[in-house]
JSON list of C-alpha atoms in Angstrom, two decimals:
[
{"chain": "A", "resi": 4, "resn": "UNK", "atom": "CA", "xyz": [92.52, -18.79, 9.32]},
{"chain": "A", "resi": 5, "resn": "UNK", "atom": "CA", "xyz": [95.66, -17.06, 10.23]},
{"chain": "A", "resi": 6, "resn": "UNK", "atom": "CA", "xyz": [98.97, -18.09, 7.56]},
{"chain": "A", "resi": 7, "resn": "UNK", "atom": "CA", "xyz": [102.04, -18.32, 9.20]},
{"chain": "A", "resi": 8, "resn": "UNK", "atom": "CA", "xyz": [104.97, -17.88, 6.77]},
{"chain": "A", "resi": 9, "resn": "UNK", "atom": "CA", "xyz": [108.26, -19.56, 8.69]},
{"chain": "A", "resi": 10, "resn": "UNK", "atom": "CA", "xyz": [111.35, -19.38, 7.45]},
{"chain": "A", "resi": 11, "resn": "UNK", "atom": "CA", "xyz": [114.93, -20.99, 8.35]},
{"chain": "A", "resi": 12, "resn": "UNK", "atom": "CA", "xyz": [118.09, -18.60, 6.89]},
{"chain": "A", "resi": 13, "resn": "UNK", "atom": "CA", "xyz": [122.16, -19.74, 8.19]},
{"chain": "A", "resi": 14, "resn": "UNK", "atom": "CA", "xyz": [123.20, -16.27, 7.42]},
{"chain": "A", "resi": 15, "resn": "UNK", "atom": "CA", "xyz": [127.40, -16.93, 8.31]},
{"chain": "A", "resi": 16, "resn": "UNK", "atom": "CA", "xyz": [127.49, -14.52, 11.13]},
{"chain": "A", "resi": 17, "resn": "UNK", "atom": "CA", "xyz": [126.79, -11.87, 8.87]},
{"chain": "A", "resi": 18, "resn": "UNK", "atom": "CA", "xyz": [130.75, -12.27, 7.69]},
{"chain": "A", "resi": 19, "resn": "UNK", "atom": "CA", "xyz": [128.79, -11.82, 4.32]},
{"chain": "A", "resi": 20, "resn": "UNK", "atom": "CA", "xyz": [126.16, -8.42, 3.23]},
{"chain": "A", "resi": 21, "resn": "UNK", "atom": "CA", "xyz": [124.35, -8.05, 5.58]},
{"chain": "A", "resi": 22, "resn": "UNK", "atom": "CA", "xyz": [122.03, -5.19, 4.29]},
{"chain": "A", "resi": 23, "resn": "UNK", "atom": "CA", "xyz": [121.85, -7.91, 1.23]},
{"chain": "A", "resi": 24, "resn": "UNK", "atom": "CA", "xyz": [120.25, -10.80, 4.34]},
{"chain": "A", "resi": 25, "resn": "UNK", "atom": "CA", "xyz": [118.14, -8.09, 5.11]},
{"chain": "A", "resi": 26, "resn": "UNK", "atom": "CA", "xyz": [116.60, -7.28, 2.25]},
{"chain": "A", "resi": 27, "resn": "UNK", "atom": "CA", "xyz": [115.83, -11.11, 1.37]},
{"chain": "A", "resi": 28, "resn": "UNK", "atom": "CA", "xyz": [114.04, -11.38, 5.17]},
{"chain": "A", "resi": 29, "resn": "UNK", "atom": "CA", "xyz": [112.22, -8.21, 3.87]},
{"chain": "A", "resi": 30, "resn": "UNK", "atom": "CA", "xyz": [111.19, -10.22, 0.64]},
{"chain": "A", "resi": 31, "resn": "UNK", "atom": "CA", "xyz": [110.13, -13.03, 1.97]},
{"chain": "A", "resi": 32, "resn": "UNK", "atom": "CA", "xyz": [108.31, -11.54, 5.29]},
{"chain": "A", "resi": 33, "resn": "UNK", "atom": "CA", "xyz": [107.92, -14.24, 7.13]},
{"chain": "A", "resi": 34, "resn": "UNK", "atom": "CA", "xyz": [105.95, -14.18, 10.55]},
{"chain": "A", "resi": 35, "resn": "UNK", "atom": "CA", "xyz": [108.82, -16.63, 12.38]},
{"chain": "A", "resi": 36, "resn": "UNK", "atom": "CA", "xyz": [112.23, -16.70, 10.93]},
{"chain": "A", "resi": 37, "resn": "UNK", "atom": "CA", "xyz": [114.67, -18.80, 12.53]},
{"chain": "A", "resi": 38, "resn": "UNK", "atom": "CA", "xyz": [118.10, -18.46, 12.15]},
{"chain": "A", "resi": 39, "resn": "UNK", "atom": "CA", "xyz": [121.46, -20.11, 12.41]},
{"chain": "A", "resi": 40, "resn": "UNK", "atom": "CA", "xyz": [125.13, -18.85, 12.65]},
{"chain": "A", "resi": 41, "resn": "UNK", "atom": "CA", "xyz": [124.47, -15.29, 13.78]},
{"chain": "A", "resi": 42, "resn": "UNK", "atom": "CA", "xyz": [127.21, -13.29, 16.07]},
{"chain": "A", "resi": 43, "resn": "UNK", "atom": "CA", "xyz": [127.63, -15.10, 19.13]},
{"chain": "A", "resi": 44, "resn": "UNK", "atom": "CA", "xyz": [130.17, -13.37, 20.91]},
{"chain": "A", "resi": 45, "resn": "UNK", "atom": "CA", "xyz": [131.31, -9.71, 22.25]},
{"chain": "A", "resi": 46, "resn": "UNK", "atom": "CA", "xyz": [128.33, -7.25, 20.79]},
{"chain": "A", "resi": 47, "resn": "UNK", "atom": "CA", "xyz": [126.17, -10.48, 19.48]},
{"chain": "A", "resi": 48, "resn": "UNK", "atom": "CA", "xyz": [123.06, -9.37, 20.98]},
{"chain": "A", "resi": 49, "resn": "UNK", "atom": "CA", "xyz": [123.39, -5.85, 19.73]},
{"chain": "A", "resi": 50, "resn": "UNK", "atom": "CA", "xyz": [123.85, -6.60, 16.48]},
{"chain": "A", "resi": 51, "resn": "UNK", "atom": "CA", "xyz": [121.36, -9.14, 16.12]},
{"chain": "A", "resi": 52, "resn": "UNK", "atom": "CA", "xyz": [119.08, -6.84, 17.22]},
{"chain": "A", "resi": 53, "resn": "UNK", "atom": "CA", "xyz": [119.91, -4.54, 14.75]},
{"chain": "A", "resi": 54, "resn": "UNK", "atom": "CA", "xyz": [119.39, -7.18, 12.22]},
{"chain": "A", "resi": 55, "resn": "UNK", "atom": "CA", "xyz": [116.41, -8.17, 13.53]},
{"chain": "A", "resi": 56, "resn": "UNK", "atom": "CA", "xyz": [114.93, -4.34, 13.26]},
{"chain": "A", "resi": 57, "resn": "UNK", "atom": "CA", "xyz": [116.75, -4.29, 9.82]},
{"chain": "A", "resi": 58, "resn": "UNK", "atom": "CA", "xyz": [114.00, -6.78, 8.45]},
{"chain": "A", "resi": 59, "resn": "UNK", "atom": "CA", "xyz": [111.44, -5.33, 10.41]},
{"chain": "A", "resi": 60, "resn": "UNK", "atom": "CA", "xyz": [111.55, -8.31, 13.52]},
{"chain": "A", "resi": 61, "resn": "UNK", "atom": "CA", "xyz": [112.19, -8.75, 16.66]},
{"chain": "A", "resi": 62, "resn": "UNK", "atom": "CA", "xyz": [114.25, -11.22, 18.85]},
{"chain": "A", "resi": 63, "resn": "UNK", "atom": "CA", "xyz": [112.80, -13.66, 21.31]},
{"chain": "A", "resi": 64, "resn": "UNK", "atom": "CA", "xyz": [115.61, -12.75, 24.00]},
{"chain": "A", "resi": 65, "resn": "UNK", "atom": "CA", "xyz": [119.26, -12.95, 23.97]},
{"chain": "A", "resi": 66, "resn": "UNK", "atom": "CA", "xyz": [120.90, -15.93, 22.32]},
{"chain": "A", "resi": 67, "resn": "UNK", "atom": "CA", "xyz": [123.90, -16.42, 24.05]},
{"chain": "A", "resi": 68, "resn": "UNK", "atom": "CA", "xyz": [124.87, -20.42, 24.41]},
{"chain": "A", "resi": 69, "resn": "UNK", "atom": "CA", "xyz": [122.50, -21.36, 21.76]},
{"chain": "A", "resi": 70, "resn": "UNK", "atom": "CA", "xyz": [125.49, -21.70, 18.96]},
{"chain": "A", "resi": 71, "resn": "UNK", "atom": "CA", "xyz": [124.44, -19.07, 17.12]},
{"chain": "A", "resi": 72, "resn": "UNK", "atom": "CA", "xyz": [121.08, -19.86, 16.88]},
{"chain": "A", "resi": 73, "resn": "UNK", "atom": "CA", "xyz": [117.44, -17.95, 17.66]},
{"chain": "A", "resi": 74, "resn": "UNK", "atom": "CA", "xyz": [114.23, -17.09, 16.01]},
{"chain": "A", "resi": 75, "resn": "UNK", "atom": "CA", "xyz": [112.89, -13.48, 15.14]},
{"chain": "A", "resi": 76, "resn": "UNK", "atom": "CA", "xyz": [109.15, -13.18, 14.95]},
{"chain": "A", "resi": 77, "resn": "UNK", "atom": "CA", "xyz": [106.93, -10.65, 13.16]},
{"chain": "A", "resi": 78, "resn": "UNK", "atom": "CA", "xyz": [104.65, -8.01, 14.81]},
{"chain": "A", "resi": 79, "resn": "UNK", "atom": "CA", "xyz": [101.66, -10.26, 14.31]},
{"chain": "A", "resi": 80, "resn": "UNK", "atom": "CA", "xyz": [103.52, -12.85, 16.75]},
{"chain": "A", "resi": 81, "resn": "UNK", "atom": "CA", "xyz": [103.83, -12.52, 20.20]},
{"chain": "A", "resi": 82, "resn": "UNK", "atom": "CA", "xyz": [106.22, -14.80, 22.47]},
{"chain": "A", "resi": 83, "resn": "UNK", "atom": "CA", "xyz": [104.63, -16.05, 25.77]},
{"chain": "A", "resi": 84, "resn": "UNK", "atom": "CA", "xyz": [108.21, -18.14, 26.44]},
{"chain": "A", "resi": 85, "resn": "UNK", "atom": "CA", "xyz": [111.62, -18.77, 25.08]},
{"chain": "A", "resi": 86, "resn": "UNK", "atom": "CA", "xyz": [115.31, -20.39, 25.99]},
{"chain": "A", "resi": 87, "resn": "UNK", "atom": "CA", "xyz": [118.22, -20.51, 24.50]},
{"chain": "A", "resi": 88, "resn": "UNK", "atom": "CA", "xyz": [120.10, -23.87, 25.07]},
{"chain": "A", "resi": 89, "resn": "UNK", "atom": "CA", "xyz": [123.65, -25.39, 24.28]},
{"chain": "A", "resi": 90, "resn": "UNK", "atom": "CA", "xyz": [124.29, -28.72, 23.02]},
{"chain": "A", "resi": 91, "resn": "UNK", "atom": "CA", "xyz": [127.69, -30.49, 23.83]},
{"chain": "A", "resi": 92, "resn": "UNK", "atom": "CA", "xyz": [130.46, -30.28, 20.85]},
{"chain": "A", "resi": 93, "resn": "UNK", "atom": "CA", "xyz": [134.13, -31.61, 21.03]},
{"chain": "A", "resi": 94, "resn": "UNK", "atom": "CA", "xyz": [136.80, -29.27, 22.38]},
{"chain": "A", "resi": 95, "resn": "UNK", "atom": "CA", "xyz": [137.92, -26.64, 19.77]},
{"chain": "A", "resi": 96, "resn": "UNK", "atom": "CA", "xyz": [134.72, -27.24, 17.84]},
{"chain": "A", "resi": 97, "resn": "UNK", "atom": "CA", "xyz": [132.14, -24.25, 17.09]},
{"chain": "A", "resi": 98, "resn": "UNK", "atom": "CA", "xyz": [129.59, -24.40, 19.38]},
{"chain": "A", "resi": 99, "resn": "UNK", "atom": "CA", "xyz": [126.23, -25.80, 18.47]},
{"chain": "A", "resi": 100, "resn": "UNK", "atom": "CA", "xyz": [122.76, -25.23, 20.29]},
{"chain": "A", "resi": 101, "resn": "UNK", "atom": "CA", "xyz": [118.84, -24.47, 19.53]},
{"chain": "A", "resi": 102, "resn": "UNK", "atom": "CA", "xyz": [116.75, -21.98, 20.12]},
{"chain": "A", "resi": 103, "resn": "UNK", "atom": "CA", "xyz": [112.82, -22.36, 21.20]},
{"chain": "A", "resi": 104, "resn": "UNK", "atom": "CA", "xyz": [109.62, -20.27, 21.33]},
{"chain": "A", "resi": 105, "resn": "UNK", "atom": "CA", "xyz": [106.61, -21.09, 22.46]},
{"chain": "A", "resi": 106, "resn": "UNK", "atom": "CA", "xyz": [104.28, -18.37, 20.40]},
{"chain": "A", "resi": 107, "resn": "UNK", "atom": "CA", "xyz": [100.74, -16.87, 20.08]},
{"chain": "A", "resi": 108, "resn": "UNK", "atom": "CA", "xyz": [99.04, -15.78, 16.51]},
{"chain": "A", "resi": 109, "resn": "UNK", "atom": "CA", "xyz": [95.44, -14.78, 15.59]},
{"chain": "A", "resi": 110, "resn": "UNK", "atom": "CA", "xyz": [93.62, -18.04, 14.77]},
{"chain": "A", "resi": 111, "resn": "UNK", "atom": "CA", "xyz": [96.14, -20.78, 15.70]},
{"chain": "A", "resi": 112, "resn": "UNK", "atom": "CA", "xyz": [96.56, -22.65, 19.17]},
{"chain": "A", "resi": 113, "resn": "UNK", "atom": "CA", "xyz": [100.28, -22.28, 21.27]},
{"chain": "A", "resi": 114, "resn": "UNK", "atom": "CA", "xyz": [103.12, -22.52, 18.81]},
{"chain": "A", "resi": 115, "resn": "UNK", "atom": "CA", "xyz": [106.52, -24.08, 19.48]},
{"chain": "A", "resi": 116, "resn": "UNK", "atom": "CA", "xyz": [109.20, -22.84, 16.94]},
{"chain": "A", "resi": 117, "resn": "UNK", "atom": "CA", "xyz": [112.75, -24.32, 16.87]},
{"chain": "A", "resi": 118, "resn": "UNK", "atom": "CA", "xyz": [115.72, -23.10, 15.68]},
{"chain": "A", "resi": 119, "resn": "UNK", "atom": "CA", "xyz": [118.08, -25.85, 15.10]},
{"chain": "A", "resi": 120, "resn": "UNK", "atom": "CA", "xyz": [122.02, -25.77, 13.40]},
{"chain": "A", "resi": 121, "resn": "UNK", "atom": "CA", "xyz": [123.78, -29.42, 13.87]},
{"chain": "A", "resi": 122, "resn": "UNK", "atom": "CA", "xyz": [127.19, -30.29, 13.75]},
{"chain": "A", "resi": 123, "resn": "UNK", "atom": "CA", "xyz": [129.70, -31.21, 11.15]},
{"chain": "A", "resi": 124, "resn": "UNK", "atom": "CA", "xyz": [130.44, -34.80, 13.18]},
{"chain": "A", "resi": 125, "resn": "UNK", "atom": "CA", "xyz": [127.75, -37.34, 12.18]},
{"chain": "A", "resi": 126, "resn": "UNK", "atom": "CA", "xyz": [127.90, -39.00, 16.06]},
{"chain": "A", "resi": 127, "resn": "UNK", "atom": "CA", "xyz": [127.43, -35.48, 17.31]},
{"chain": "A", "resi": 128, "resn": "UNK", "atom": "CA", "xyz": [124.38, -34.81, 14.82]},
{"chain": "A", "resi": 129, "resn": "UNK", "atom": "CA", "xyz": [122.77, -37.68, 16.44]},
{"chain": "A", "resi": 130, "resn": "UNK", "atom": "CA", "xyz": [122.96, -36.86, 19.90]},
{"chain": "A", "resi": 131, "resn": "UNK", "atom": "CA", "xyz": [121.86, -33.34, 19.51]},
{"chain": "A", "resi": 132, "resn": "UNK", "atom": "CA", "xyz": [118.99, -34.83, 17.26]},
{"chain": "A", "resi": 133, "resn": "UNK", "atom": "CA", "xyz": [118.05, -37.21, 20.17]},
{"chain": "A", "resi": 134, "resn": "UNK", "atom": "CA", "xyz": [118.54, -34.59, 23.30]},
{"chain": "A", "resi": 135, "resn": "UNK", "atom": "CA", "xyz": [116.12, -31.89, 20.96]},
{"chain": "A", "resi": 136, "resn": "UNK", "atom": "CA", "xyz": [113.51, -34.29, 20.85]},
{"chain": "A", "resi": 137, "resn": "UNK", "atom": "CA", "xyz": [113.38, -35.20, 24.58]},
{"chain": "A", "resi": 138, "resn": "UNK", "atom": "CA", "xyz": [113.83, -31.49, 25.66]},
{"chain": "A", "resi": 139, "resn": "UNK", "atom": "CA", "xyz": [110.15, -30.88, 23.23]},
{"chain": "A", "resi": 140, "resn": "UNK", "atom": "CA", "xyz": [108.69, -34.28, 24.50]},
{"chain": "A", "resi": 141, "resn": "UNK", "atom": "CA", "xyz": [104.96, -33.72, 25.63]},
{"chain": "A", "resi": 142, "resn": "UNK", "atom": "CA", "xyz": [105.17, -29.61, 24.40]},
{"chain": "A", "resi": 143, "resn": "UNK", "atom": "CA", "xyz": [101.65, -28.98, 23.34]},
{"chain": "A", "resi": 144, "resn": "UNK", "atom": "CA", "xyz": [100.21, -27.88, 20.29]},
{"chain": "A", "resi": 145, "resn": "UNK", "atom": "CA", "xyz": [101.53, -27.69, 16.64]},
{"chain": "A", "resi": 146, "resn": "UNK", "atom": "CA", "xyz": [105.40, -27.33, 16.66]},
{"chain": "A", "resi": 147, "resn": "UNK", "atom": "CA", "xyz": [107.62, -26.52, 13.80]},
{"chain": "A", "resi": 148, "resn": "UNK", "atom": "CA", "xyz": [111.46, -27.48, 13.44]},
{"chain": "A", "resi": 149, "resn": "UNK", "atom": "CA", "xyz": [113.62, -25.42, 11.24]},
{"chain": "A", "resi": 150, "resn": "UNK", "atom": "CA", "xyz": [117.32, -25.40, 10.39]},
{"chain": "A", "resi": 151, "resn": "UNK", "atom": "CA", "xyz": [120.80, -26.32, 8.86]},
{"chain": "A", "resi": 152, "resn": "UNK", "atom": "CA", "xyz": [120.87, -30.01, 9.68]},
{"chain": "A", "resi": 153, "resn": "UNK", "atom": "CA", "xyz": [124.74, -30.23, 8.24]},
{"chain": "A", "resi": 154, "resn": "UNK", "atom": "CA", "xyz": [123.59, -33.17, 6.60]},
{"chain": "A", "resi": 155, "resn": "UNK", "atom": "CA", "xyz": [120.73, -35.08, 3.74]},
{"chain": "A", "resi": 156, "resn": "UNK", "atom": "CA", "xyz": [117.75, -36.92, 3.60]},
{"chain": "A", "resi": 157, "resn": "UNK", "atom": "CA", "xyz": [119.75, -40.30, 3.67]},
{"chain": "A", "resi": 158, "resn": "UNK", "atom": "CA", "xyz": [121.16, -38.79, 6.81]},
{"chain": "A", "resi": 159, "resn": "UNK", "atom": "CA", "xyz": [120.58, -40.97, 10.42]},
{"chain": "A", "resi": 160, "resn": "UNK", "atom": "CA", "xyz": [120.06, -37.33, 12.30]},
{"chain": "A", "resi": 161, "resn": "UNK", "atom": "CA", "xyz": [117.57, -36.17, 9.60]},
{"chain": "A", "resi": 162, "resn": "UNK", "atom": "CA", "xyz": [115.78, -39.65, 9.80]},
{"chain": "A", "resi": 163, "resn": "UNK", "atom": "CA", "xyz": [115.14, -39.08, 13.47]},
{"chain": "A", "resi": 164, "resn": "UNK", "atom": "CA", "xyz": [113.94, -35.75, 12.95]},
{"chain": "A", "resi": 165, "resn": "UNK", "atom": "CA", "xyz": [111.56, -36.88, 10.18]},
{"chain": "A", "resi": 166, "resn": "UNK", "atom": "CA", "xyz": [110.36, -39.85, 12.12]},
{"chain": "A", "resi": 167, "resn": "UNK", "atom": "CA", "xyz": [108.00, -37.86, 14.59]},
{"chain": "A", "resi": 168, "resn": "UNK", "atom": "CA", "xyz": [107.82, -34.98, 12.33]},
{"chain": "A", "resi": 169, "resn": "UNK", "atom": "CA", "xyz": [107.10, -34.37, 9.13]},
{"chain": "A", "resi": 170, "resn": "UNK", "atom": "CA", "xyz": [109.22, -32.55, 6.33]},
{"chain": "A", "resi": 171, "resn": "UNK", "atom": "CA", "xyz": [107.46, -29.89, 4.48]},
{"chain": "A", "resi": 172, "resn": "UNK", "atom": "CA", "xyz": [110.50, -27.77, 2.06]},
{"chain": "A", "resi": 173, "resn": "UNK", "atom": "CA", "xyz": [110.86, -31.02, 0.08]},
{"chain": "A", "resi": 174, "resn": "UNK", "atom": "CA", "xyz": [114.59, -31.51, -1.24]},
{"chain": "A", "resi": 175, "resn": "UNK", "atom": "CA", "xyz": [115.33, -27.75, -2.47]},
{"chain": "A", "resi": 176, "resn": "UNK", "atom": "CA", "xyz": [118.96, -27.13, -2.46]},
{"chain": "A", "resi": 177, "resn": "UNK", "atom": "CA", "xyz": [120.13, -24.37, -0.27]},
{"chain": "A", "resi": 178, "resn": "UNK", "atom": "CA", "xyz": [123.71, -24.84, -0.51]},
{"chain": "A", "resi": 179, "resn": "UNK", "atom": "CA", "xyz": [125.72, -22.97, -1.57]},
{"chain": "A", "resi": 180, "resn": "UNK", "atom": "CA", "xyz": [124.22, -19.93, -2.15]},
{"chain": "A", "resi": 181, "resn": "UNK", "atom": "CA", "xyz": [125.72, -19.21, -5.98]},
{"chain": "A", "resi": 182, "resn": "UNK", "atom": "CA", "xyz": [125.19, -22.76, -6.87]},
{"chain": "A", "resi": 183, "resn": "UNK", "atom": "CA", "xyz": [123.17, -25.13, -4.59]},
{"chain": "A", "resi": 184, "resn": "UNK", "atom": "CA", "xyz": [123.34, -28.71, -4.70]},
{"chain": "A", "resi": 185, "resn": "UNK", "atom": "CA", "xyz": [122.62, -29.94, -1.28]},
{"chain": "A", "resi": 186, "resn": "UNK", "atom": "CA", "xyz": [119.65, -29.39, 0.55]},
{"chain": "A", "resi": 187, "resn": "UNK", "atom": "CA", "xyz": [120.98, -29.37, 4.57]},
{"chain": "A", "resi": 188, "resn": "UNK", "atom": "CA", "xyz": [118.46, -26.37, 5.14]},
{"chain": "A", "resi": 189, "resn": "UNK", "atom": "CA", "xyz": [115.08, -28.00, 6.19]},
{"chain": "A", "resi": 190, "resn": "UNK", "atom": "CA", "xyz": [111.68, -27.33, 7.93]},
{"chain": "A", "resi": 191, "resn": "UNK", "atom": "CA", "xyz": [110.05, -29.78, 9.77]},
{"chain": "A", "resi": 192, "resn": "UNK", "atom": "CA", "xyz": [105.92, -30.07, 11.34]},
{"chain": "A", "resi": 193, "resn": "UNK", "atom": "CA", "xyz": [103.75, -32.05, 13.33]},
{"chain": "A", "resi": 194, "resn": "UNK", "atom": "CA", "xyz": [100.76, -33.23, 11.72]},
{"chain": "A", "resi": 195, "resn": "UNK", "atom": "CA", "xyz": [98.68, -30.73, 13.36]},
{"chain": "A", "resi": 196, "resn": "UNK", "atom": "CA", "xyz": [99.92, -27.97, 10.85]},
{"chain": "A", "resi": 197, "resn": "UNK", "atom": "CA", "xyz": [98.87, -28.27, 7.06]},
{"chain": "A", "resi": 198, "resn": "UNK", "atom": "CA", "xyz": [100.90, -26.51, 4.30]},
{"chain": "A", "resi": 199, "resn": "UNK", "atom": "CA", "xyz": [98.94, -24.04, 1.88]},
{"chain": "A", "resi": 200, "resn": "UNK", "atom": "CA", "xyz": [99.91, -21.82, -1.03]},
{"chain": "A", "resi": 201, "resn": "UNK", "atom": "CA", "xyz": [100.92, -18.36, 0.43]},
{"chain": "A", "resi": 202, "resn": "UNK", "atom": "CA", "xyz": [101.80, -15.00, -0.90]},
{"chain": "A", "resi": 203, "resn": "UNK", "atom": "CA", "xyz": [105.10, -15.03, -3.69]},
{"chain": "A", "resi": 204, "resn": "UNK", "atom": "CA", "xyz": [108.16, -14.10, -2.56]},
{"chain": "A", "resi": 205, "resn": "UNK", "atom": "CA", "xyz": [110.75, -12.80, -5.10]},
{"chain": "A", "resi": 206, "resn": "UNK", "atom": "CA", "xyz": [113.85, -12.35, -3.99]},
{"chain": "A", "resi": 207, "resn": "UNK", "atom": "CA", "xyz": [116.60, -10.52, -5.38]},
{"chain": "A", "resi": 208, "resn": "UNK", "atom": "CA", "xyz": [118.99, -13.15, -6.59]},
{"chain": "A", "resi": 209, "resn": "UNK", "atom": "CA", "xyz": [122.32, -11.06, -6.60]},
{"chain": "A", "resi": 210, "resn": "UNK", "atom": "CA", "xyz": [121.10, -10.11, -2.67]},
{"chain": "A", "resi": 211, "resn": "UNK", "atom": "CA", "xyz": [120.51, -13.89, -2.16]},
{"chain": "A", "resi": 212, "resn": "UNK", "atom": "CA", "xyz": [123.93, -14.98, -3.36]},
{"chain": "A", "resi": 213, "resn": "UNK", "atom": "CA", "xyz": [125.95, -11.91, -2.02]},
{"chain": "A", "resi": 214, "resn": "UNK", "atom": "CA", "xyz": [123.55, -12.63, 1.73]},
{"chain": "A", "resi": 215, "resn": "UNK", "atom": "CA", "xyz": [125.40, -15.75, 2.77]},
{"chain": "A", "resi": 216, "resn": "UNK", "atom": "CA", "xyz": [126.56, -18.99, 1.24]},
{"chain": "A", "resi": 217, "resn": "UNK", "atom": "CA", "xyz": [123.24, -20.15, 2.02]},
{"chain": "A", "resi": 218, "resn": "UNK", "atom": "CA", "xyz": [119.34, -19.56, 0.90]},
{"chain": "A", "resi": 219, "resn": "UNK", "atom": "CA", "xyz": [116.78, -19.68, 2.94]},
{"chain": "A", "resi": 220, "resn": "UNK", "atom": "CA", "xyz": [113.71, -21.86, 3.00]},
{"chain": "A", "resi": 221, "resn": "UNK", "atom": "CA", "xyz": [110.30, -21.22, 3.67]},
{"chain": "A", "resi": 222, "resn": "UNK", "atom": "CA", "xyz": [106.79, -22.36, 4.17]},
{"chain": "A", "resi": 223, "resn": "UNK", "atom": "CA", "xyz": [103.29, -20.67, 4.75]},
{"chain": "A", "resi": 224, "resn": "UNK", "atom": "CA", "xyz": [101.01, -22.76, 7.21]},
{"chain": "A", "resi": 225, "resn": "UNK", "atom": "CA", "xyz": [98.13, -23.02, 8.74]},
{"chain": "A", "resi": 226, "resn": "UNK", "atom": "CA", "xyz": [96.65, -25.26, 11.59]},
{"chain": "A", "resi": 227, "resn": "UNK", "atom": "CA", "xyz": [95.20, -28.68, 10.39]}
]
């Protein structure tokens, strides 16, 4: 059976290294990566795509509207459909959205990867939680949920996430990057996708802290 290693990284709109966010996608290798708080505006696309290539990736389509968000997947994946879509913020807020791919890989039925970053406002967090859910309502197959949630376990947006879906990084702290204490980067399943023990990953912690304020998470899985 096919592992899928999936991975959620903010990397700050590469404000940071970004040869440094690079080199940690290279170390980890994952087979979907989705990200939040890349370039969204004039030349976005471009350099995204540059990133992507950087880690040796490549972009489910352009991302503009999704609030910085979208997925890269690895040769071994191949994207049948993807959208890009915007969730309502207050004025003179950053703009928030998800990204979503519906995927193929050797061994497993029709993926759905997410790419989710929520907002700072706890009302907002649960609207965008609530209008996700309904947009993935009745999607078939296994589908996996990653992102920067903005907020914790104890958190009412998180709880609705974790109600039909089922958290599989645990509580590892992701933030910030030189010291983390809170764990608002998170992946989420159905129960039709089983967590194993995959390959190690070693990253390169003066590339992880110089990357972004964040680190990533990651997961290897395989279908139930």
């Amino acid at each position: 059976m096919t592992v899928l290693r999936v991975a959620s990284y903010n990397t700050r709109d590469f404000l940071d290294d970004r040869s440094a966010a690079a080199r940690v996608v290279r170390s980890l290798a994952p087979d979907v990566l989705c990200l939040q708080e890349v370039p969204r505006r004039l030349g976005g696309a471009w350099r995204v795509a540059r990133f992507a290539r950087e880690c040796g990736m490549r972009t489910v389509g352009h991302h503009r509207g999704s609030g910085g968000t979208t997925i890269l997947v690895s040769p071994a994946v191949t994207v049948t459909v993807a959208a890009h879509e915007r969730l309502s913020t207050a004025l003179l807020d950053r703009t928030r959205g998800y990204a979503v791919a519906q995927l193929a890989a050797p061994g497993w039925p029709a993926l759905t990867a997410v790419s989710l970053h929520l907002s700072l406002r706890a009302t907002e967090r649960r609207r965008h939680v609530a209008a996700v859910l309904e947009r993935l309502a009745g999607l078939p197959g296994p589908l996996v949920v990653a992102g920067d949630l903005n907020e914790l376990a104890d958190g009412a947006a998180y709880r609705a996430l974790a109600a039909p879906l089922r958290v599989v990084t645990g509580d590892r702290p992701t933030y910030p990057a030189h010291a983390p204490r809170l764990a608002l980067d998170v992946v989420f399943v159905t129960d039709d996708v089983r967590v194993v023990e995959g390959r190690p990953a070693r990253l390169d912690e003066s590339d992880v802290r110089a990357a972004s304020d964040h680190r990533p998470v990651w997961v290897d899985l395989v279908p139930a």
